[in-house]
PDB file of C-alpha atoms in Angstrom:
ATOM      1  CA  UNK A   2      -2.743  12.352 -25.198  1.00 42.00           C
ATOM      2  CA  UNK A   3      -0.057  11.079 -22.766  1.00 52.00           C
ATOM      3  CA  UNK A   4       3.169  12.907 -23.392  1.00 48.00           C
ATOM      4  CA  UNK A   5       4.900  10.756 -20.683  1.00 65.00           C
ATOM      5  CA  UNK A   6       7.740   8.538 -22.076  1.00 78.00           C
ATOM      6  CA  UNK A   7       6.641   4.586 -22.944  1.00 90.00           C
ATOM      7  CA  UNK A   8       7.467   2.167 -20.491  1.00 95.00           C
ATOM      8  CA  UNK A   9       6.848  -1.171 -18.986  1.00 98.00           C
ATOM      9  CA  UNK A  10       4.738  -0.481 -15.774  1.00 97.00           C
ATOM     10  CA  UNK A  11       5.603  -2.179 -12.422  1.00 98.00           C
ATOM     11  CA  UNK A  12       2.193  -2.280 -10.131  1.00 98.00           C
ATOM     12  CA  UNK A  13       3.564  -3.244  -6.482  1.00 98.00           C
ATOM     13  CA  UNK A  14       2.249  -3.504  -3.235  1.00 98.00           C
ATOM     14  CA  UNK A  15       3.240  -0.763  -0.757  1.00 97.00           C
ATOM     15  CA  UNK A  16       5.237  -3.154   1.170  1.00 96.00           C
ATOM     16  CA  UNK A  17       8.061  -3.306  -1.250  1.00 97.00           C
ATOM     17  CA  UNK A  18       8.281   0.442  -1.646  1.00 96.00           C
ATOM     18  CA  UNK A  19      12.248   1.457  -1.425  1.00 95.00           C
ATOM     19  CA  UNK A  20      13.380  -2.627  -1.626  1.00 97.00           C
ATOM     20  CA  UNK A  21      16.101  -4.230  -3.595  1.00 97.00           C
ATOM     21  CA  UNK A  22      13.162  -6.098  -5.096  1.00 97.00           C
ATOM     22  CA  UNK A  23      11.768  -3.478  -6.747  1.00 97.00           C
ATOM     23  CA  UNK A  24      15.398  -2.278  -7.852  1.00 98.00           C
ATOM     24  CA  UNK A  25      16.111  -6.020  -9.228  1.00 98.00           C
ATOM     25  CA  UNK A  26      12.971  -6.005 -11.682  1.00 98.00           C
ATOM     26  CA  UNK A  27      13.652  -2.350 -12.867  1.00 97.00           C
ATOM     27  CA  UNK A  28      17.326  -3.005 -13.420  1.00 98.00           C
ATOM     28  CA  UNK A  29      16.783  -6.033 -15.315  1.00 97.00           C
ATOM     29  CA  UNK A  30      14.372  -3.875 -17.710  1.00 97.00           C
ATOM     30  CA  UNK A  31      17.217  -1.213 -17.868  1.00 97.00           C
ATOM     31  CA  UNK A  32      19.802  -3.721 -19.040  1.00 96.00           C
ATOM     32  CA  UNK A  33      17.376  -4.193 -21.933  1.00 97.00           C
ATOM     33  CA  UNK A  34      17.242  -0.638 -22.253  1.00 96.00           C
ATOM     34  CA  UNK A  35      13.466  -0.465 -21.666  1.00 97.00           C
ATOM     35  CA  UNK A  36      11.992   2.243 -18.924  1.00 96.00           C
ATOM     36  CA  UNK A  37      10.316   1.269 -15.903  1.00 96.00           C
ATOM     37  CA  UNK A  38       7.427   3.068 -14.235  1.00 96.00           C
ATOM     38  CA  UNK A  39       6.945   1.424 -10.585  1.00 97.00           C
ATOM     39  CA  UNK A  40       3.655   2.377  -9.408  1.00 96.00           C
ATOM     40  CA  UNK A  41       2.193   1.841  -5.665  1.00 97.00           C
ATOM     41  CA  UNK A  42      -0.900   0.339  -6.032  1.00 95.00           C
ATOM     42  CA  UNK A  43      -2.762  -1.407  -2.827  1.00 93.00           C
ATOM     43  CA  UNK A  44      -5.967  -1.933  -4.780  1.00 88.00           C
ATOM     44  CA  UNK A  45      -5.543  -5.706  -5.245  1.00 89.00           C
ATOM     45  CA  UNK A  46      -3.581  -8.539  -3.675  1.00 91.00           C
ATOM     46  CA  UNK A  47      -3.221 -10.904  -6.768  1.00 97.00           C
ATOM     47  CA  UNK A  48       0.059 -10.558  -8.687  1.00 98.00           C
ATOM     48  CA  UNK A  49      -1.864 -11.512 -12.014  1.00 98.00           C
ATOM     49  CA  UNK A  50      -4.195  -8.548 -11.307  1.00 97.00           C
ATOM     50  CA  UNK A  51      -1.440  -6.249 -10.778  1.00 98.00           C
ATOM     51  CA  UNK A  52       0.296  -7.184 -13.595  1.00 98.00           C
ATOM     52  CA  UNK A  53      -2.816  -6.820 -16.015  1.00 97.00           C
ATOM     53  CA  UNK A  54      -3.578  -3.570 -14.696  1.00 96.00           C
ATOM     54  CA  UNK A  55       0.030  -2.258 -15.100  1.00 97.00           C
ATOM     55  CA  UNK A  56       0.162  -3.834 -18.663  1.00 97.00           C
ATOM     56  CA  UNK A  57      -3.219  -2.003 -19.476  1.00 96.00           C
ATOM     57  CA  UNK A  58      -2.074   1.460 -18.394  1.00 95.00           C
ATOM     58  CA  UNK A  59       1.574   1.064 -20.436  1.00 96.00           C
ATOM     59  CA  UNK A  60       1.820   2.008 -23.824  1.00 95.00           C
ATOM     60  CA  UNK A  61       4.065  -0.882 -24.601  1.00 96.00           C
ATOM     61  CA  UNK A  62       1.213  -3.192 -23.293  1.00 97.00           C
ATOM     62  CA  UNK A  63       3.700  -5.184 -21.039  1.00 98.00           C
ATOM     63  CA  UNK A  64       3.403  -4.995 -16.935  1.00 98.00           C
ATOM     64  CA  UNK A  65       4.667  -6.686 -14.021  1.00 98.00           C
ATOM     65  CA  UNK A  66       2.605  -7.139 -10.848  1.00 98.00           C
ATOM     66  CA  UNK A  67       4.156  -7.454  -7.449  1.00 98.00           C
ATOM     67  CA  UNK A  68       1.484  -8.723  -4.177  1.00 98.00           C
ATOM     68  CA  UNK A  69       2.382  -8.355  -0.923  1.00 97.00           C
ATOM     69  CA  UNK A  70       3.335 -12.187  -0.439  1.00 97.00           C
ATOM     70  CA  UNK A  71       6.146 -11.565  -2.913  1.00 98.00           C
ATOM     71  CA  UNK A  72       4.416 -13.171  -6.203  1.00 98.00           C
ATOM     72  CA  UNK A  73       5.702 -11.585  -9.202  1.00 98.00           C
ATOM     73  CA  UNK A  74       3.735 -11.624 -12.442  1.00 98.00           C
ATOM     74  CA  UNK A  75       5.011 -10.888 -15.803  1.00 98.00           C
ATOM     75  CA  UNK A  76       2.055 -10.449 -18.553  1.00 98.00           C
ATOM     76  CA  UNK A  77       0.566  -8.672 -21.599  1.00 97.00           C
ATOM     77  CA  UNK A  78      -2.710  -6.512 -22.322  1.00 96.00           C
ATOM     78  CA  UNK A  79      -3.549  -9.059 -24.937  1.00 96.00           C
ATOM     79  CA  UNK A  80      -3.315 -12.176 -22.794  1.00 95.00           C
ATOM     80  CA  UNK A  81      -6.655 -13.556 -21.434  1.00 95.00           C
ATOM     81  CA  UNK A  82      -7.315 -12.099 -17.594  1.00 90.00           C
ATOM     82  CA  UNK A  83      -6.363 -15.409 -16.057  1.00 94.00           C
ATOM     83  CA  UNK A  84      -2.965 -15.757 -17.943  1.00 95.00           C
ATOM     84  CA  UNK A  85       0.477 -14.484 -16.943  1.00 96.00           C
ATOM     85  CA  UNK A  86       3.295 -14.812 -19.358  1.00 95.00           C
ATOM     86  CA  UNK A  87       5.641 -15.800 -16.364  1.00 95.00           C
ATOM     87  CA  UNK A  88       5.437 -15.985 -12.949  1.00 96.00           C
ATOM     88  CA  UNK A  89       7.884 -16.031  -9.746  1.00 97.00           C
ATOM     89  CA  UNK A  90       8.277 -14.887  -6.175  1.00 97.00           C
ATOM     90  CA  UNK A  91      10.588 -12.864  -4.425  1.00 97.00           C
ATOM     91  CA  UNK A  92      12.152 -15.862  -2.251  1.00 97.00           C
ATOM     92  CA  UNK A  93      13.703 -17.030  -5.838  1.00 96.00           C
ATOM     93  CA  UNK A  94      16.267 -14.453  -5.308  1.00 96.00           C
ATOM     94  CA  UNK A  95      18.044 -11.383  -6.607  1.00 96.00           C
ATOM     95  CA  UNK A  96      19.020 -13.093  -9.800  1.00 96.00           C
ATOM     96  CA  UNK A  97      15.865 -14.583 -10.696  1.00 96.00           C
ATOM     97  CA  UNK A  98      14.019 -11.398  -9.985  1.00 97.00           C
ATOM     98  CA  UNK A  99      16.327  -9.182 -12.090  1.00 97.00           C
ATOM     99  CA  UNK A 100      15.876 -12.166 -14.879  1.00 97.00           C
ATOM    100  CA  UNK A 101      12.139 -11.434 -14.431  1.00 97.00           C
ATOM    101  CA  UNK A 102      12.535  -7.533 -15.206  1.00 97.00           C
ATOM    102  CA  UNK A 103      14.969  -8.588 -18.299  1.00 97.00           C
ATOM    103  CA  UNK A 104      12.316 -10.653 -19.837  1.00 97.00           C
ATOM    104  CA  UNK A 105       9.847  -8.138 -19.547  1.00 98.00           C
ATOM    105  CA  UNK A 106      12.137  -5.850 -21.897  1.00 97.00           C
ATOM    106  CA  UNK A 107      12.653  -8.833 -23.838  1.00 96.00           C
ATOM    107  CA  UNK A 108       8.824  -9.054 -24.274  1.00 96.00           C
ATOM    108  CA  UNK A 109       8.663  -5.380 -25.653  1.00 96.00           C
ATOM    109  CA  UNK A 110      11.978  -5.911 -27.999  1.00 94.00           C
ATOM    110  CA  UNK A 111      10.301  -9.103 -29.183  1.00 91.00           C
ATOM    111  CA  UNK A 112      13.284 -11.184 -28.006  1.00 89.00           C
ATOM    112  CA  UNK A 113      13.319 -14.566 -26.590  1.00 89.00           C
ATOM    113  CA  UNK A 114      12.975 -15.034 -23.006  1.00 91.00           C
ATOM    114  CA  UNK A 115      15.963 -15.654 -20.750  1.00 89.00           C
ATOM    115  CA  UNK A 116      16.137 -18.589 -18.585  1.00 84.00           C
ATOM    116  CA  UNK A 117      14.874 -18.545 -15.085  1.00 76.00           C
ATOM    117  CA  UNK A 118      17.126 -20.588 -12.988  1.00 68.00           C
TER     118      UNK A 118
END
């Protein structure tokens, strides 16, 4: 049994260590009152695969994946392996990245997603 607090897991490529991108994703979750646990993982170069691993390792069953090229995937552990709920990219800008994080929190809280513009 794990004694760590539940949170959405964010598995990211080491390229993004200490960047604003990680901050924005985590801040979006924080705005929803949902904890985020960011974990560096260079095992996969697919955002969806990283997101799936993150979701499966999270007690909340929600995960975000961020690969080396900047693709972002939001997923749930119960979705099929080849499906993400929402995908994005770091090129979309800080507001959209933060909204992706907020949407992860809204998924946990069973609230409708915010529109990504």
